[in-house]
Tab-separated table of C-alpha atoms in Angstrom:
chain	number	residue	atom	x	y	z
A	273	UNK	CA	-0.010	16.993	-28.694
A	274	UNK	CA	2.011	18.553	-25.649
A	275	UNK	CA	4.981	18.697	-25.467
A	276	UNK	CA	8.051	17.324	-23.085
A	277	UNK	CA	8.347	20.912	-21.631
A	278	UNK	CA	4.696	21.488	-21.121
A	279	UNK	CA	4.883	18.079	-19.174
A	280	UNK	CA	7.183	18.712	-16.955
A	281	UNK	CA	5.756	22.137	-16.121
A	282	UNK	CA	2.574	20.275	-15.379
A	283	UNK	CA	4.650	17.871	-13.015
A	284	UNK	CA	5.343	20.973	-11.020
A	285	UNK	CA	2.177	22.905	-10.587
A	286	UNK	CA	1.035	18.812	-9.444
A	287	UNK	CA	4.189	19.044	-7.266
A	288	UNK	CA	3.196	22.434	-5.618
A	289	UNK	CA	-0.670	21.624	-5.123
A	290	UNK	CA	0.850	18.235	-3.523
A	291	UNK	CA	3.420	19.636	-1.114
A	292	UNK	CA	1.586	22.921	0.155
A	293	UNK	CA	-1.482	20.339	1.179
A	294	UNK	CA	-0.131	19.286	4.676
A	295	UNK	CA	-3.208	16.676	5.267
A	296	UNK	CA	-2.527	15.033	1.572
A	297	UNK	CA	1.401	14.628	2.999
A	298	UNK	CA	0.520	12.820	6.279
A	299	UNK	CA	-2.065	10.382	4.080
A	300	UNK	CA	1.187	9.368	2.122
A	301	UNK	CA	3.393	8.647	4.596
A	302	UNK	CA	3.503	5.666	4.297
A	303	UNK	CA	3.362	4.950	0.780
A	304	UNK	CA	6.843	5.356	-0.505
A	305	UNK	CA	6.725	5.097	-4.482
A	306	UNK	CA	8.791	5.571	-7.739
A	307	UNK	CA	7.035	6.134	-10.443
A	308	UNK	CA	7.263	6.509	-14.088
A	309	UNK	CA	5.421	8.833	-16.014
A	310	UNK	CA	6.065	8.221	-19.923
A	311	UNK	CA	4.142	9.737	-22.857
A	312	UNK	CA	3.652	7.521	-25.770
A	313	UNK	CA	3.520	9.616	-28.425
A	314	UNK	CA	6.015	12.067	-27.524
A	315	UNK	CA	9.746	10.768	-26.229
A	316	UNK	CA	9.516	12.119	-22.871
A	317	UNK	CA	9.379	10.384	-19.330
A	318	UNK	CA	9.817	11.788	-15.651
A	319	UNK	CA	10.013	10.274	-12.258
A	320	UNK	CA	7.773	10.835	-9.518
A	321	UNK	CA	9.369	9.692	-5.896
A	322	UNK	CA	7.590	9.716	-2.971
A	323	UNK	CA	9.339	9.320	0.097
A	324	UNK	CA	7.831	9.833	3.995
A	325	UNK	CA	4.822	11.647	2.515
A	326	UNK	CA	7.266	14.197	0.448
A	327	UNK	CA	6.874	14.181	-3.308
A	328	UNK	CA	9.884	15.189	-5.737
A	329	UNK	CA	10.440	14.936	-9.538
A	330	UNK	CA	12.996	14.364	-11.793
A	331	UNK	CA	13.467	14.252	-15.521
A	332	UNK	CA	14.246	11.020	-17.545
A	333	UNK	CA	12.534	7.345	-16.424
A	334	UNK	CA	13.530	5.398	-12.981
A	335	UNK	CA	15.044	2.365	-13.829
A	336	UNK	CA	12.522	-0.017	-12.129
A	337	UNK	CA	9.638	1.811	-10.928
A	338	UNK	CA	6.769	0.767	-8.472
A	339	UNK	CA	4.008	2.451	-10.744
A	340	UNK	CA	3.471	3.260	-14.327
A	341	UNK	CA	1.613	6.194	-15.850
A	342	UNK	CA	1.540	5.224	-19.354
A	343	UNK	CA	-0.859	8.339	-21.946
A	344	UNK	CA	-0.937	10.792	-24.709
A	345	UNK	CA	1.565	13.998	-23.763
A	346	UNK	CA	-1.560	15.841	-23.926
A	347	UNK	CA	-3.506	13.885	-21.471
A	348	UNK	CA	-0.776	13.523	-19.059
A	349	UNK	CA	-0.345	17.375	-18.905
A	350	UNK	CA	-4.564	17.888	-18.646
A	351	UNK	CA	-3.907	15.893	-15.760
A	352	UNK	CA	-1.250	17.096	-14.118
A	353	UNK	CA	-2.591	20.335	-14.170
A	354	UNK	CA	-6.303	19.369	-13.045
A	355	UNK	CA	-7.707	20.468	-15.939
A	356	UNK	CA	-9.396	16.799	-16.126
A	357	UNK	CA	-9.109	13.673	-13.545
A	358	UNK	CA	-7.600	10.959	-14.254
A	359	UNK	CA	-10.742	8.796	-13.904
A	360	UNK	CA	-12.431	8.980	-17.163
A	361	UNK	CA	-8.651	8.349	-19.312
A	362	UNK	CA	-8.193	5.460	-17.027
A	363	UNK	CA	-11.850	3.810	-17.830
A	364	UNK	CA	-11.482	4.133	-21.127
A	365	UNK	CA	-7.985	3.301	-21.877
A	366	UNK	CA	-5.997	6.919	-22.895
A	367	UNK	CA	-4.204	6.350	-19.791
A	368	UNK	CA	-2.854	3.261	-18.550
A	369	UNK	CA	-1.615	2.614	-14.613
A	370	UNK	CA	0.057	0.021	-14.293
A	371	UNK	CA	0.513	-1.113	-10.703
A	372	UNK	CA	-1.280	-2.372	-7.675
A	373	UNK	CA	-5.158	-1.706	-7.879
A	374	UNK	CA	-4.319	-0.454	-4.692
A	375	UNK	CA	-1.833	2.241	-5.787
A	376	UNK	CA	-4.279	2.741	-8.868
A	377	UNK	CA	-6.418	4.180	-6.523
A	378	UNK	CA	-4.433	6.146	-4.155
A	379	UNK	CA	-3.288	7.651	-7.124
A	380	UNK	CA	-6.708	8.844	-8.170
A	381	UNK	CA	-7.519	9.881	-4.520
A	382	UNK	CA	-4.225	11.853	-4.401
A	383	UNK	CA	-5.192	13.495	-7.963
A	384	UNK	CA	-8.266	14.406	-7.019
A	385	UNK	CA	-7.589	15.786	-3.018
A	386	UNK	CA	-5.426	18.708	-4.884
A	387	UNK	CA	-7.368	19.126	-8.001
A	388	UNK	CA	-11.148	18.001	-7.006
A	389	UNK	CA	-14.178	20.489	-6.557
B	125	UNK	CA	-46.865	-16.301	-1.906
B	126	UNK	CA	-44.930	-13.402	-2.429
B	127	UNK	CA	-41.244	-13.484	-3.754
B	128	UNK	CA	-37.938	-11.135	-2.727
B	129	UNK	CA	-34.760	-11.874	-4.251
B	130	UNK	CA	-31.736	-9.960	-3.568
B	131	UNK	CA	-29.111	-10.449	-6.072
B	132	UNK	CA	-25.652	-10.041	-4.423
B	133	UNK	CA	-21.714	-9.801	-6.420
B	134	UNK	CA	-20.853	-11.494	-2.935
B	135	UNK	CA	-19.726	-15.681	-2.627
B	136	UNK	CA	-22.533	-17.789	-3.502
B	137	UNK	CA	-21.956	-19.525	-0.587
B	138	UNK	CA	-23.955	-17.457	1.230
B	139	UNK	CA	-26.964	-18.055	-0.594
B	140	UNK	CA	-30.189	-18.849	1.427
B	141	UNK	CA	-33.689	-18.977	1.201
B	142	UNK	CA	-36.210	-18.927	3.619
B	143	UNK	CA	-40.306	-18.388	3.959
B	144	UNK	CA	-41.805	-16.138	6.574
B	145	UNK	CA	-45.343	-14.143	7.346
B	146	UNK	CA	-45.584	-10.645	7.331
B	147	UNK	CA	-48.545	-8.548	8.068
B	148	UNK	CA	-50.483	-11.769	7.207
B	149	UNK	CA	-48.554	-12.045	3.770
B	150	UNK	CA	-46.325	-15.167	2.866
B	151	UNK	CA	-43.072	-13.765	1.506
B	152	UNK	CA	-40.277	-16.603	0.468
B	153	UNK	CA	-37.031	-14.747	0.568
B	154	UNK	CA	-33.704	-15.452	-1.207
B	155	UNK	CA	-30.104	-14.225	-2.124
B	156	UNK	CA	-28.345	-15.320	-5.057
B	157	UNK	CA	-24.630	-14.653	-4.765
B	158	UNK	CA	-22.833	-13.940	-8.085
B	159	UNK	CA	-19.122	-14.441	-6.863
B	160	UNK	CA	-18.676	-10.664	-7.684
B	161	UNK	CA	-19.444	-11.314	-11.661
B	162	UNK	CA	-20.643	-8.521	-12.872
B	163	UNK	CA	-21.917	-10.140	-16.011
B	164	UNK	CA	-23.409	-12.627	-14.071
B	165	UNK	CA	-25.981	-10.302	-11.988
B	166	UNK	CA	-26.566	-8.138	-14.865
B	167	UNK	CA	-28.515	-11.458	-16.636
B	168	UNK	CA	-29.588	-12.676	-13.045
B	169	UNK	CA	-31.504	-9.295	-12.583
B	170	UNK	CA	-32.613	-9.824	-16.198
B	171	UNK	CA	-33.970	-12.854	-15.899
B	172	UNK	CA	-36.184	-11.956	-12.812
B	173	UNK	CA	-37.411	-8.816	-13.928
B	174	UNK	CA	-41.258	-8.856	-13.997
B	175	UNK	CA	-41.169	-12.473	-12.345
B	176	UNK	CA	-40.471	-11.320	-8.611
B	177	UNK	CA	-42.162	-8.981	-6.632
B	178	UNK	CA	-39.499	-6.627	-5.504
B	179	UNK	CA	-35.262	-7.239	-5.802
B	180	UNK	CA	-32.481	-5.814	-3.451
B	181	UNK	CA	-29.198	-5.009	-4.997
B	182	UNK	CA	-26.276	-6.811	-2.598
B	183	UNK	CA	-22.925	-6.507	-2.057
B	184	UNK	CA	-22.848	-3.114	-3.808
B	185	UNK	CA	-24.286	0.484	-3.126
B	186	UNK	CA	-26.111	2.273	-6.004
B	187	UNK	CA	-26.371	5.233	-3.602
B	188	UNK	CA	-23.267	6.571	-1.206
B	189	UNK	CA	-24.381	10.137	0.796
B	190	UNK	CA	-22.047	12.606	2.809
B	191	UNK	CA	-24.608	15.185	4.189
B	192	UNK	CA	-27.382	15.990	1.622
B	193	UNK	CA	-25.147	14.825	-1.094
B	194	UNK	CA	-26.328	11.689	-2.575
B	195	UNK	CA	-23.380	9.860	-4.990
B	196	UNK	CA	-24.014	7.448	-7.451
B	197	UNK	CA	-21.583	4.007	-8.135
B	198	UNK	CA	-21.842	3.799	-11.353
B	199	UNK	CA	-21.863	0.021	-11.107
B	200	UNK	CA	-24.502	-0.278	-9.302
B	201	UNK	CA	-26.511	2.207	-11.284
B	202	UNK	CA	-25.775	-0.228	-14.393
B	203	UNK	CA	-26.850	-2.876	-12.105
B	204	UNK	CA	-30.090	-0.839	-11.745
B	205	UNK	CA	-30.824	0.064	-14.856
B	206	UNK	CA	-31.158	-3.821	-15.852
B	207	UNK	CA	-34.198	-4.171	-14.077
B	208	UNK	CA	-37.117	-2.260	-16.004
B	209	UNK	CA	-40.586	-3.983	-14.540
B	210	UNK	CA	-40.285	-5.004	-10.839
B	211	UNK	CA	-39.164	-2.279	-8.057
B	212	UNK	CA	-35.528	-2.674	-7.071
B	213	UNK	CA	-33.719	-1.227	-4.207
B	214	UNK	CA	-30.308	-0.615	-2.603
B	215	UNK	CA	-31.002	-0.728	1.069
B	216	UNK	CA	-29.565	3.145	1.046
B	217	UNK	CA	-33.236	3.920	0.978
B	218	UNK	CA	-33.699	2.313	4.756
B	219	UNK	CA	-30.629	2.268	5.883
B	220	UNK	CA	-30.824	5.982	6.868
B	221	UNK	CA	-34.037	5.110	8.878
B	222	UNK	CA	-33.569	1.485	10.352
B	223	UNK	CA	-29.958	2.000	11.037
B	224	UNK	CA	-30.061	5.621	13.312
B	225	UNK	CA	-33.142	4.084	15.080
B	226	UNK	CA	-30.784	1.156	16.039
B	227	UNK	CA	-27.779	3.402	17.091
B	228	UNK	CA	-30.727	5.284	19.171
B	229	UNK	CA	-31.937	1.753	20.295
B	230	UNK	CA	-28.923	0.662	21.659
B	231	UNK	CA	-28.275	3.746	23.874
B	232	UNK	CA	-31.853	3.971	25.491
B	233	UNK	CA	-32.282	-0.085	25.709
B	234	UNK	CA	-28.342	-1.246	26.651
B	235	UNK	CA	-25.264	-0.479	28.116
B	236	UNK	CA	-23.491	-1.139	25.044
B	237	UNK	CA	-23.506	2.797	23.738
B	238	UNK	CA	-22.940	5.311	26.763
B	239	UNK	CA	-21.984	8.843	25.944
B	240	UNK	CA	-18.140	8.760	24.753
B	241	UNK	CA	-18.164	5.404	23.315
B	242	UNK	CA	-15.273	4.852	21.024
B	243	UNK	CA	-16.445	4.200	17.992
B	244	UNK	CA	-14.940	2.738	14.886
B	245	UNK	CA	-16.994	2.854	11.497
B	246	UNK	CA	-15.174	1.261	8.436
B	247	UNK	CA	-16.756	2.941	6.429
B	248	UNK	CA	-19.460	5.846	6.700
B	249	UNK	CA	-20.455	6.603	3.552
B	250	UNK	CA	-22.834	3.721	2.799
B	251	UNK	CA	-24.338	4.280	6.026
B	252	UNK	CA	-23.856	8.141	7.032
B	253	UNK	CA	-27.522	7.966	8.960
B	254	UNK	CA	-25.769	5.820	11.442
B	255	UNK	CA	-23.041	7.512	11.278
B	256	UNK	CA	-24.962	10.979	12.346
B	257	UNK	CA	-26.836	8.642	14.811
B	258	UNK	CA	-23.451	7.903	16.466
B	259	UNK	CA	-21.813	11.317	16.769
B	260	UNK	CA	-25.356	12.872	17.873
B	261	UNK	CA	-25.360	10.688	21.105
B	262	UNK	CA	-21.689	12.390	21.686
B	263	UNK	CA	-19.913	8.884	20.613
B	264	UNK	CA	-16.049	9.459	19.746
B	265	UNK	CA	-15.850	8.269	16.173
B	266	UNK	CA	-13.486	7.445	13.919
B	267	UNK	CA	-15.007	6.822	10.305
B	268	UNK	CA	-12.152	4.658	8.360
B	269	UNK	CA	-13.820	5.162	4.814
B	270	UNK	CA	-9.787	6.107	3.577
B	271	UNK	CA	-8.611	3.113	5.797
B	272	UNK	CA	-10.458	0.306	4.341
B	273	UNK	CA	-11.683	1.663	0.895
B	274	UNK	CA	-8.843	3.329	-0.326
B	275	UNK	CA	-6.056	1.885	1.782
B	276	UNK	CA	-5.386	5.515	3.084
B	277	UNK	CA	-4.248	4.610	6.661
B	278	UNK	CA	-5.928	8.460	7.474
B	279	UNK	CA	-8.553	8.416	10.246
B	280	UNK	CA	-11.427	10.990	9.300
B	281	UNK	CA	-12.684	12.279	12.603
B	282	UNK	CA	-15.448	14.603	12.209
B	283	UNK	CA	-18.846	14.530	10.298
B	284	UNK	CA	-17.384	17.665	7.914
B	285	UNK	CA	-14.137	16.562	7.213
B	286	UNK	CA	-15.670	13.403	6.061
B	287	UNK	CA	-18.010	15.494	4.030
B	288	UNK	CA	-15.437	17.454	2.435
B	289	UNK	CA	-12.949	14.746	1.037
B	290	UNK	CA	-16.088	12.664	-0.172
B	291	UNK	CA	-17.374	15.875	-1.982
B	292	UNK	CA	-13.634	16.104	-3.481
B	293	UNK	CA	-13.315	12.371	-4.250
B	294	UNK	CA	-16.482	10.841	-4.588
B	295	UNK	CA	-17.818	11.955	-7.989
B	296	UNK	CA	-15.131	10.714	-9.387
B	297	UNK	CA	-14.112	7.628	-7.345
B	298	UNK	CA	-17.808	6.457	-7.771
B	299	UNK	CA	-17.020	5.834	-11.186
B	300	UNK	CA	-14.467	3.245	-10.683
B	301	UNK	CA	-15.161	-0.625	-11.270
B	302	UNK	CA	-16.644	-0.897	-7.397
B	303	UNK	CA	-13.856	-3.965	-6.633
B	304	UNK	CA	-11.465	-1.321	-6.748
B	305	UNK	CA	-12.547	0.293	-3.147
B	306	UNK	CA	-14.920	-3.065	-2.000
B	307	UNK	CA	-14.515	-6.422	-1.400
B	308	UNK	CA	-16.741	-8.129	-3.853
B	309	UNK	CA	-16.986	-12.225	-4.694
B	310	UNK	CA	-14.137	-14.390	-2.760
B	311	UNK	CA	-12.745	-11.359	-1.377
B	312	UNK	CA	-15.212	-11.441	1.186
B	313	UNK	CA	-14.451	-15.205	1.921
B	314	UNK	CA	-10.591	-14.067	3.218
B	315	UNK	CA	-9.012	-11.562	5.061
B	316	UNK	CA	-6.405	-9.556	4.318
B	317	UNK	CA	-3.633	-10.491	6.375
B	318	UNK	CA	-1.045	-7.715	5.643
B	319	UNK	CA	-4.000	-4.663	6.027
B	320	UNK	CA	-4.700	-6.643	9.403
B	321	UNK	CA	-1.132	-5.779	10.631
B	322	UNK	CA	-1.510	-2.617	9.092
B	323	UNK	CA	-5.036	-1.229	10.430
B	324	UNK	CA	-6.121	-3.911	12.939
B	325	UNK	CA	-4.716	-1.276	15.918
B	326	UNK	CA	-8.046	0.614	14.569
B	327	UNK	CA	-10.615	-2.267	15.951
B	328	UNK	CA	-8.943	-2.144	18.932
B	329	UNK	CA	-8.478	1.378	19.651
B	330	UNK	CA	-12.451	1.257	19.691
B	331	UNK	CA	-15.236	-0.449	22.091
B	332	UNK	CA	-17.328	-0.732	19.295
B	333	UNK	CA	-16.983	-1.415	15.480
B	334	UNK	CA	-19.645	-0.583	13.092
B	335	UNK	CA	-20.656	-0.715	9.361
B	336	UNK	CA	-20.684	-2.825	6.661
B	337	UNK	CA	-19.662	-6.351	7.668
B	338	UNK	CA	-17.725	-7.689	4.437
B	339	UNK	CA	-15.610	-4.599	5.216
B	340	UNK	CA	-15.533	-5.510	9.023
B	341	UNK	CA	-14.747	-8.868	8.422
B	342	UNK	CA	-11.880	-8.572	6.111
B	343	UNK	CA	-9.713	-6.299	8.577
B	344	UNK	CA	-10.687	-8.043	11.292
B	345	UNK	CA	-8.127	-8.515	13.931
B	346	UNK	CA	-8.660	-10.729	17.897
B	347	UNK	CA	-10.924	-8.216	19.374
B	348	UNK	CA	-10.851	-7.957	22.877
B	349	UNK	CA	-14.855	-8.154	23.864
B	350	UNK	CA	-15.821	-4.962	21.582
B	351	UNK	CA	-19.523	-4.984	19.997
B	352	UNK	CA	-19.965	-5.356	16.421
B	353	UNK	CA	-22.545	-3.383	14.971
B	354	UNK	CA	-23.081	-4.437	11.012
B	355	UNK	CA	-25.908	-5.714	8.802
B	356	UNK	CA	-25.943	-8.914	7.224
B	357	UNK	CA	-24.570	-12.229	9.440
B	358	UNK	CA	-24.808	-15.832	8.869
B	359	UNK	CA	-24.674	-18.425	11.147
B	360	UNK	CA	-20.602	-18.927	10.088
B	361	UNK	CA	-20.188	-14.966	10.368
B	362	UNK	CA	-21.369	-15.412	14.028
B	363	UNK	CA	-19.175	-18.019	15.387
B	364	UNK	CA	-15.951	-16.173	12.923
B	365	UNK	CA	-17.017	-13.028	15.553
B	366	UNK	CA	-17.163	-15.526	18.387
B	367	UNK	CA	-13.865	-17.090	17.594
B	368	UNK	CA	-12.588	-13.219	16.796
B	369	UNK	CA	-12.806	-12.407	20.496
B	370	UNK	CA	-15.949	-10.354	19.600
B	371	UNK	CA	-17.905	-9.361	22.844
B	372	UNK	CA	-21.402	-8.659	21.665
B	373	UNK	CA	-23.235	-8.829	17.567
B	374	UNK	CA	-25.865	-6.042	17.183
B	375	UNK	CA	-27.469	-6.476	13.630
B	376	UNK	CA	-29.644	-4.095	12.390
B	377	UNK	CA	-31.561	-6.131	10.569
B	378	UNK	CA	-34.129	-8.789	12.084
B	379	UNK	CA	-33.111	-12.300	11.835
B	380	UNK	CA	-35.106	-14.504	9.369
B	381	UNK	CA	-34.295	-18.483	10.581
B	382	UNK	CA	-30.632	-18.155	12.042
B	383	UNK	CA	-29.142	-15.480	9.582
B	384	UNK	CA	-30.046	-11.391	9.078
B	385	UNK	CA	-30.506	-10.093	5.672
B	386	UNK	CA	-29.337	-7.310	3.829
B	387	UNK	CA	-31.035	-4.034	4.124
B	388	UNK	CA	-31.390	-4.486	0.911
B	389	UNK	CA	-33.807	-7.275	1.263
B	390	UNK	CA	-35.586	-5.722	4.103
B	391	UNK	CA	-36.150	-2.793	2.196
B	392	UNK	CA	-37.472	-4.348	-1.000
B	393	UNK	CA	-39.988	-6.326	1.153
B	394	UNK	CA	-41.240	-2.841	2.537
B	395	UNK	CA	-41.122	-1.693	-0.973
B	396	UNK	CA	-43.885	-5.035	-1.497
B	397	UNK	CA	-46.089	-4.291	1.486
B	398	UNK	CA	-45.622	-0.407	1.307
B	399	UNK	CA	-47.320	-0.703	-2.366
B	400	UNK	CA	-45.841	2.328	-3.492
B	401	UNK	CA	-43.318	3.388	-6.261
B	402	UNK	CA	-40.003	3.386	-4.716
B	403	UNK	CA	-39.441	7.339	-5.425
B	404	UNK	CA	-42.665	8.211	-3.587
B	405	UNK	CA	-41.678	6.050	-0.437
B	406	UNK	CA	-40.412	8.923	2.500
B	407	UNK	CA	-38.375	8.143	5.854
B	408	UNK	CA	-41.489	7.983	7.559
B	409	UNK	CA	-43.030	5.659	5.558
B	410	UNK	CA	-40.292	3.291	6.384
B	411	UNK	CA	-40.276	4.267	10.050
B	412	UNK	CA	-44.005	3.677	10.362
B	413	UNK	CA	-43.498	-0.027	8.840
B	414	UNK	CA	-40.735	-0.497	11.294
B	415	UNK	CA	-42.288	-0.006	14.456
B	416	UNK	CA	-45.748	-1.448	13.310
B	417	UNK	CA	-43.212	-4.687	12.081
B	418	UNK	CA	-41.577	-4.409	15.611
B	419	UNK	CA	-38.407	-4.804	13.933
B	420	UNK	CA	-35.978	-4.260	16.785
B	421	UNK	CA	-31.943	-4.823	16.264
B	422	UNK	CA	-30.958	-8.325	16.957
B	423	UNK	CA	-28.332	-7.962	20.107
B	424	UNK	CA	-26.347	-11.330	20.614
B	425	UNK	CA	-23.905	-12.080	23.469
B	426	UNK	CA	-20.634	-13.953	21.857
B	427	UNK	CA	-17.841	-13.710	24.592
């Protein structure tokens, strides 16, 4: 089990590898987003917003968000910080999305253009 | 009487059948459309393993390749792995073959490909032989593989680039459920209406729009005379292309009584006359058959 801190710290280093990577920026342009990223087995939730291809975070949950990451603190931190993609924990049910199949996958794309090989 | 079935997760509705001679062998040809139930074609393949000579896998890809690396949709490998006695096939196995000599064809034979030709390929992955084919005859090509699969409105527009995101995103992307980044079953009967205001300005930046045609379709703005270059057509996909504003249909498949197959299905009928294990079949096998065939790209005038 992670905790809330380790998290959030994730959330940053995802944060960092998202904003230095120019090309990643201009493929989200146009995809402006709020979304909620809740552990549930831990009380801890943050807020992803992207805006005009710019990503910021912010602690607590958005009041009606777009997109939901729904997983295990320690899965959502593994994944923030690339140490596994999100792919395998969303086939077999650790992690939940809830949204669009469409943002499901930009999601995953955007996951795996900072952490892939 | 020699049988080919090519089991598709596209509509049913385009289901056909037809009978034609090859190299002095009767083959009777047919797709069975599953309506993009997985289940379904699972016990479909099932069911005609061991009873049919060869079987093409439709509306899917087993096999996606971005320079020598080959990726595998886990889908269709499942889809694969069904069939245990008769040889089945992909089309990825041809397509790298049939599809460059048709790029290739079009530039020595037609006016339709001269050098700086804007070119538009939805998607370049499933077909990266044409895709090479293009950008070797100094074609100016956009491949839309983020555009249309992954709703990524991020034109790739080099052969590496391409290469590098799919090396980043593939492995993993391959593994999800394939109607997440494809238009499977009635998906391929409509188009998408809001993508079309979104992406159509791609089709017409271009002079001519190539890949897969389910993708093609779906995006599918009024064209203003540019050539489609896909794979399978119907009779109703050829006046929807007419009616589109469409100038000229280039299919690299032959037709077979009004429609063109799958690669699929015209490499699982090599696969039968070929008499080889699919593994041990080479590009030049396949070459070979084509030009003794005299399989040439169908070219059809539509506005």
């Amino acid at each position: 089990m992670a905790e809330h801190s380790e998290i959030t710290a994730s959330l940053r280093a995802f944060q960092e590898g998202y904003n230095k990577n120019k090309r990643l920026k201009k493929m989200n342009a146009d995809w402006d987003r709020v979304v909620l990223v809740e552990a549930n087995d831990i009380p801890s939730g943050h807020t992803l917003i992207l805006r005009k291809g710019e990503l910021t975070i912010q602690e607590g949950s958005p009041e009606s968000p777009d997109v939901k990451i729904i997983s295990d603190s320690e899965t959502l931190a593994d994944m923030f910080y690339g140490d596994i993609t999100p792919t395998r924990p969303y086939l077999n049910g650790t992690l939940k999305v809830l949204g669009t199949e469409d943002d499901v996958v930009r999601l995953d794309f955007i996951s795996l253009m900072i952490w892939g090989e | 009487m020699k049988r080919v079935v090519s089991v598709s997760l596209g509509s049913s509705r385009r289901d056909h059948k037809v009978q034609v001679a090859l190299f002095g062998e009767e083959f009777e040809i047919s797709r069975q459309g599953t309506d993009g139930n997985f289940d379904q074609a699972i016990a479909l393949l099932q069911e005609l393993d061991g009873k049919v000579d060869a079987i093409g896998l439709g509306g899917i890809d087993v096999y996606l390749y971005a320079g020598k690396t080959r990726y595998v949709v886990q889908d269709g490998l499942k889809l694969m792995q069904a069939v245990h006695k008769t040889p089945v096939v992909d089309g990825s196995g041809l397509k790298s073959t049939l599809e460059r000599e048709t790029v290739y064809f079009l530039r020595q034979n037609t006016d339709l490909l001269p050098p700086k030709t804007k070119v538009l390929m939805v998607s370049a992955v499933d077909r990266f032989g044409m895709a090479e084919a293009f950008t070797s005859l100094d074609c100016e090509v956009t491949y839309g593989d983020l555009i249309f699969s992954a709703g990524i409105p991020y034109p790739i527009s080099t052969l590496e680039e391409l290469e590098e995101i799919a090396h980043k995103t593939l492995p993993d992307m391959c593994q999800l459920p394939f109607h997440m980044i494809y238009p499977t079953g009635k998906k391929q009967e409509v188009q998408d209406e809001e993508k079309i205001k979104k992406y159509g300005h791609y089709y017409l930046e271009a002079q001519v729009i190539a890949g897969d045609f389910h993708l093609i379709r779906r995006y599918l703005p009024l064209l203003k005379g540019q050539t489609i270059v896909t794979n399978t057509t119907t009779t109703e996909d050829v006046a929807f292309l007419r009616e589109k504003g469409a100038g000229y249909l280039v299919t690299t498949t032959p037709e077979f009584q009004g429609r063109s197959f799958g690669t699929n299905v015209i490499e699982a009928i090599m696969v039968v006359l070929l008499q080889k294990p699919w593994p041990e079949i080479t590009p030049d096998d396949y070459l070979n058959l084509l030009k003794q065939l005299d399989l040439k790209p169908r070219i059809l005038k539509l506005n």
